[in-house]
Coordinates of C-alpha atoms and ligand atoms in Angstrom, one line a residue:
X1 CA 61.5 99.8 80.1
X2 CA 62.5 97.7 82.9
X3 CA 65.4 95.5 81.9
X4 CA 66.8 93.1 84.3
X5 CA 70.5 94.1 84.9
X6 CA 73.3 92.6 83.4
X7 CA 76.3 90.8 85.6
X8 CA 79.6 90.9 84.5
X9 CA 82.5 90.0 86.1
X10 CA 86.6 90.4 85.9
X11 CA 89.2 87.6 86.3
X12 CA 93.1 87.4 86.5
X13 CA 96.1 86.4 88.3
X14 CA 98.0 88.9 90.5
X15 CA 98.5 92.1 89.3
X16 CA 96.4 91.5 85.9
X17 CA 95.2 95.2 86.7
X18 CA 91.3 94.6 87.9
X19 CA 91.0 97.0 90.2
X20 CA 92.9 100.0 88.4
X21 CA 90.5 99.2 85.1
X22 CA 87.2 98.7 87.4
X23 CA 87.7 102.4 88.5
X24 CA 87.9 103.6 85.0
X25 CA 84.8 101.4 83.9
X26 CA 82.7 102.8 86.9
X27 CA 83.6 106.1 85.9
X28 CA 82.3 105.5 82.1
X29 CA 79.1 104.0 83.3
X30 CA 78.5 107.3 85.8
X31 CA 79.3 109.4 82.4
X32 CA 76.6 107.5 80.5
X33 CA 74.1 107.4 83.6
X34 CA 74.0 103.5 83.4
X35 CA 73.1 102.6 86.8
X36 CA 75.6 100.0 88.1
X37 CA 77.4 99.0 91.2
X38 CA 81.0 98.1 92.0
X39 CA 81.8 94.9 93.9
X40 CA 84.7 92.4 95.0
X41 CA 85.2 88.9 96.1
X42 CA 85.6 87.7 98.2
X43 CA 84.1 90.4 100.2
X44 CA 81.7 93.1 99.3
X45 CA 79.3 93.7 102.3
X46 CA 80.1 92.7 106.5
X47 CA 79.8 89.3 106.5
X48 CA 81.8 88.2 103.5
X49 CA 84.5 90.8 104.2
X50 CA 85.1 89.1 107.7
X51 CA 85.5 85.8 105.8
X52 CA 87.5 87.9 103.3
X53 CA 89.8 88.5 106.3
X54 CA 90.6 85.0 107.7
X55 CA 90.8 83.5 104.2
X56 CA 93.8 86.4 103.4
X57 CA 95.6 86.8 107.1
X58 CA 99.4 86.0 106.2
X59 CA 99.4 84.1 109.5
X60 CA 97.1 81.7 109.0
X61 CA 99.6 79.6 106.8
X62 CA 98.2 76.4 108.6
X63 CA 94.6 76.5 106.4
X64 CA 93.8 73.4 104.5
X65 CA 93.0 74.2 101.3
X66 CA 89.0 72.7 101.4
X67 CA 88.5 74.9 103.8
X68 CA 90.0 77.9 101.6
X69 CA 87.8 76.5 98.7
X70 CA 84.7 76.7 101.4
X71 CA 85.1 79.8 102.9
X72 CA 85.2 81.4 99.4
X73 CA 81.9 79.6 98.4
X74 CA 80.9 80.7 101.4
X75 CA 81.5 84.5 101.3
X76 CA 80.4 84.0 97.6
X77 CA 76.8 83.2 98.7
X78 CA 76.5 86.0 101.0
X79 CA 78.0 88.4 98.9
X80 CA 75.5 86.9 95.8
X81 CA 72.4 87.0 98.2
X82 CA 72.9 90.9 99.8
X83 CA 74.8 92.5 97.3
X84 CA 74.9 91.0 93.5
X85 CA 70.9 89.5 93.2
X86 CA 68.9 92.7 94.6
X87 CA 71.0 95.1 92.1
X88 CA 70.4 92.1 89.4
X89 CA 67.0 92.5 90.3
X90 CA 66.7 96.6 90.6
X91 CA 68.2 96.4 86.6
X92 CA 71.8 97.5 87.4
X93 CA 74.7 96.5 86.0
X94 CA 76.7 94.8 88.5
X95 CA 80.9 94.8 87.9
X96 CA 82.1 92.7 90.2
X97 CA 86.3 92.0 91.0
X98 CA 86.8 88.2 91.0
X99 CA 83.7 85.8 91.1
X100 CA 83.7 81.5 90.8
X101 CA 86.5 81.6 87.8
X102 CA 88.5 82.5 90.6
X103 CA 87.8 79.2 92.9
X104 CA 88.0 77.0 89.7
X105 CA 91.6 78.5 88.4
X106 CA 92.6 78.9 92.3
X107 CA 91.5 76.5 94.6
X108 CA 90.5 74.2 91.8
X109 CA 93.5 74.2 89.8
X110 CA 96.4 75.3 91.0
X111 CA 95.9 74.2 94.6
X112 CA 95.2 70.9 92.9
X113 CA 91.9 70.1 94.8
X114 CA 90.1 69.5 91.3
X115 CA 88.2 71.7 89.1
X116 CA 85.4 69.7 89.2
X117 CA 85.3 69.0 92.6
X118 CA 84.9 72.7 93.8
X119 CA 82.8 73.5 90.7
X120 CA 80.1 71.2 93.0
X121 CA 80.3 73.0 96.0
X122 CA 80.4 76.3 94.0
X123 CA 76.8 75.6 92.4
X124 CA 75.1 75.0 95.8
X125 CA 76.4 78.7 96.6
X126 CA 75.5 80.1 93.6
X127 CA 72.3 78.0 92.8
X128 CA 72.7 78.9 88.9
X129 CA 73.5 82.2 89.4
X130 CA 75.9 82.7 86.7
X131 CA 77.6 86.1 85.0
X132 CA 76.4 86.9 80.9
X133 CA 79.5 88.1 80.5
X134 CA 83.4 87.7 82.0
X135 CA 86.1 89.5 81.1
X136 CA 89.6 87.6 81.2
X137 CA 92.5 90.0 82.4
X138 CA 95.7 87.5 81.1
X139 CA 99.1 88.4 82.0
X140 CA 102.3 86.9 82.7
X141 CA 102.2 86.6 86.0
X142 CA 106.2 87.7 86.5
X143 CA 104.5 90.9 85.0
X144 CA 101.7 90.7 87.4
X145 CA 103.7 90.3 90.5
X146 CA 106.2 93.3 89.3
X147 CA 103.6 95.2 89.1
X148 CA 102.3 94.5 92.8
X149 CA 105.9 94.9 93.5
X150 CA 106.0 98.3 92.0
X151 CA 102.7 99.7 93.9
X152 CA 102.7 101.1 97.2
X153 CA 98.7 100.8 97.5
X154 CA 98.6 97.2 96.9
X155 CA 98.7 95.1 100.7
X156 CA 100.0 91.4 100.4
X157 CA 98.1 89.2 100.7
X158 CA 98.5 85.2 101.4
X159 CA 98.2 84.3 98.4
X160 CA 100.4 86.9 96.8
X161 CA 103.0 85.0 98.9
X162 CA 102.9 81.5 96.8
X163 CA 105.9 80.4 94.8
X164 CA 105.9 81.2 91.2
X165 CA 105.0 78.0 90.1
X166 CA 101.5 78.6 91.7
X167 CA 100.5 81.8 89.7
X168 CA 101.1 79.8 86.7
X169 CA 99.2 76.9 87.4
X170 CA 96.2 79.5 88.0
X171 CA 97.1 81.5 84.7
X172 CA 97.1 77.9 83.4
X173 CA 93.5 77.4 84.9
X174 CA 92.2 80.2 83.1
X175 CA 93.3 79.4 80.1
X176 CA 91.3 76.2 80.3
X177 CA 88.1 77.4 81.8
X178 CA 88.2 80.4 78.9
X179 CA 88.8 77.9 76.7
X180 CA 85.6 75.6 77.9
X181 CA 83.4 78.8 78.1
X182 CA 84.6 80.7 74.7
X183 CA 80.1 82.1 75.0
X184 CA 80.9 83.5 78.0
X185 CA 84.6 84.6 78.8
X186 CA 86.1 87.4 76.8
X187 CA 90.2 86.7 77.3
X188 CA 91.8 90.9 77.2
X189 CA 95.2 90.8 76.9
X190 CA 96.7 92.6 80.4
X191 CA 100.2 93.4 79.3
X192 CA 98.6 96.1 77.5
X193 CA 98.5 100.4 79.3
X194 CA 95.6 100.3 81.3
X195 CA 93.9 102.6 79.1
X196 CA 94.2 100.1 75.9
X197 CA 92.7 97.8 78.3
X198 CA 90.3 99.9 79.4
X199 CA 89.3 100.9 75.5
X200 CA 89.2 97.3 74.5
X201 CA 86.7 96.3 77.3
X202 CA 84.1 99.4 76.6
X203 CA 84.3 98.1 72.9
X204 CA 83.4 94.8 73.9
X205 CA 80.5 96.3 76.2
X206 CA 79.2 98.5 74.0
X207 CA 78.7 96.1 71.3
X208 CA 77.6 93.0 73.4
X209 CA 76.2 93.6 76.7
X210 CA 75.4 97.4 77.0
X211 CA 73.1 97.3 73.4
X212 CA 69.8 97.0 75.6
X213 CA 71.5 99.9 77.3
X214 CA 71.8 101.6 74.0
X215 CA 68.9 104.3 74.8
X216 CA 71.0 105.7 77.4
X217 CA 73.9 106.1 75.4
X218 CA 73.1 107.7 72.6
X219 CA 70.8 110.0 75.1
X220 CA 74.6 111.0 76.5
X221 CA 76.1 111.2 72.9
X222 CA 74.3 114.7 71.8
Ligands
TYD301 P1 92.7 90.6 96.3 O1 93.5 91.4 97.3 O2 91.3 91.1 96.1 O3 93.5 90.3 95.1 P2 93.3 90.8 93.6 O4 93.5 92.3 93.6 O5 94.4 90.1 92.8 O6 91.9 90.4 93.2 O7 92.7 89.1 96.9 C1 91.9 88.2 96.5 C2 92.8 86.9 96.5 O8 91.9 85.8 96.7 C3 93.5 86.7 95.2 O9 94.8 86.2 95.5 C4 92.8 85.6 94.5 C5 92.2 84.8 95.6 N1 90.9 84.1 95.4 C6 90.9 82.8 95.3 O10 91.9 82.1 95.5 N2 89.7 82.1 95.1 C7 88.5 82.8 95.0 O11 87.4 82.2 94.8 C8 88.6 84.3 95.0 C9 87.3 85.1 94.8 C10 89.8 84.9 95.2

């Protein structure tokens, strides 16, 4: 049967765990043969990974925060066109690190430029383009940034570098956009062990978005 794929994406603030629990959730796909890729914004292919770059650079403390908002929506575009829409297209599932959530709570929010304001920009990128499903990694962010602290692996980036006050204005944005979306947001709470987060989100798959998938996994089961 030839299902279109299913496009799911993962939001937090800094250090809400994403990228440990992504790893885990690629491996659990693998182990059910669910084909699926595993992406990142902003980034993801050449292109977007280059704007990924000048958007992060701790030197360029002198960029005006429209542009920020546009270079996002920009790399988001790219990354949507190569990357995201011909896996969409070729039935995978795509996970993908960050996605417009991000620009609302971020740039929208907590930079103060107006959430609906770069909501407009963001739909000429995306063109309707939208996830089924988001998965809401909420943490404190002191716990967040402790964590960051705490990890070797983790570079800084610039805006790991904001003052307190910003990470909880974007926590703050989340709550807000969850709270509008409540069909399509699923809020996890992130001060749980990775692996309790990790359980809670294959739950939530498996008995939402992975049931047209449900062939393959009870194939895997016996
Ligand atoms: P990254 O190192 O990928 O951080 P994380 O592991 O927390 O996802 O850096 C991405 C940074 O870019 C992160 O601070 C969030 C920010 N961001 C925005 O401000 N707006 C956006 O639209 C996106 C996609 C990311």
């Amino acid at each position: 049967m030839n299902i279109r794929g299913k496009f799911i994406t993962f939001e937090g603030g800094e250090g809400s765990g994403k990228t440990t629990v992504l790893g885990e959730l690629s491996s659990y796909l693998e182990s059910r043969s669910i084909p699926y890729i595993l992406t990142r914004e902003p980034g993801g292919i050449e292109i977007s990974e280059r704007i990924r770059d000048v958007i992060l650079d701790t030197e360029h403390t002198a960029m005006d925060a429209r542009t920020e908002a546009l270079l996002y929506a920009a790399a988001r575009r790219q990354h949507l066109v190569e990357k995201v829409k011909p896996a969409l297209d070729a039935g995978k599932v795509v996970l993908c690190d960050r996605f417009v959530d991000s620009s609302l709570a971020y740039q929208g929010y907590a930079r103060g430029l107006g959430m609906d304001e770069v909501w407009s920009i963001n739909q000429f990128a995306i063109d309707s383009l939208m996830p089924d499903v988001t998965f809401y990694l909420d943490v404190d962010p002191e716990v967040g940034l402790a964590r960051i602290a705490a990890s070797k692996e983790r570079e800084v980036n610039r805006l790991d570098l904001e003052k307190m006050e910003f990470h909880y204005k974007v926590r703050e944005g989340y709550h807000i956009i969850a709270k509008q979306n409540p069909h399509r947001i699923i809020t996890i709470d992130a001060k749980q062990t990775p692996t309790q987060v990790v359980n809670e989100l294959i739950y939530e798959m498996e008995k939402g978005i992975l049931k047209e998938f449900a062939g393959s996994l009870s194939n895997n089961i016996d």
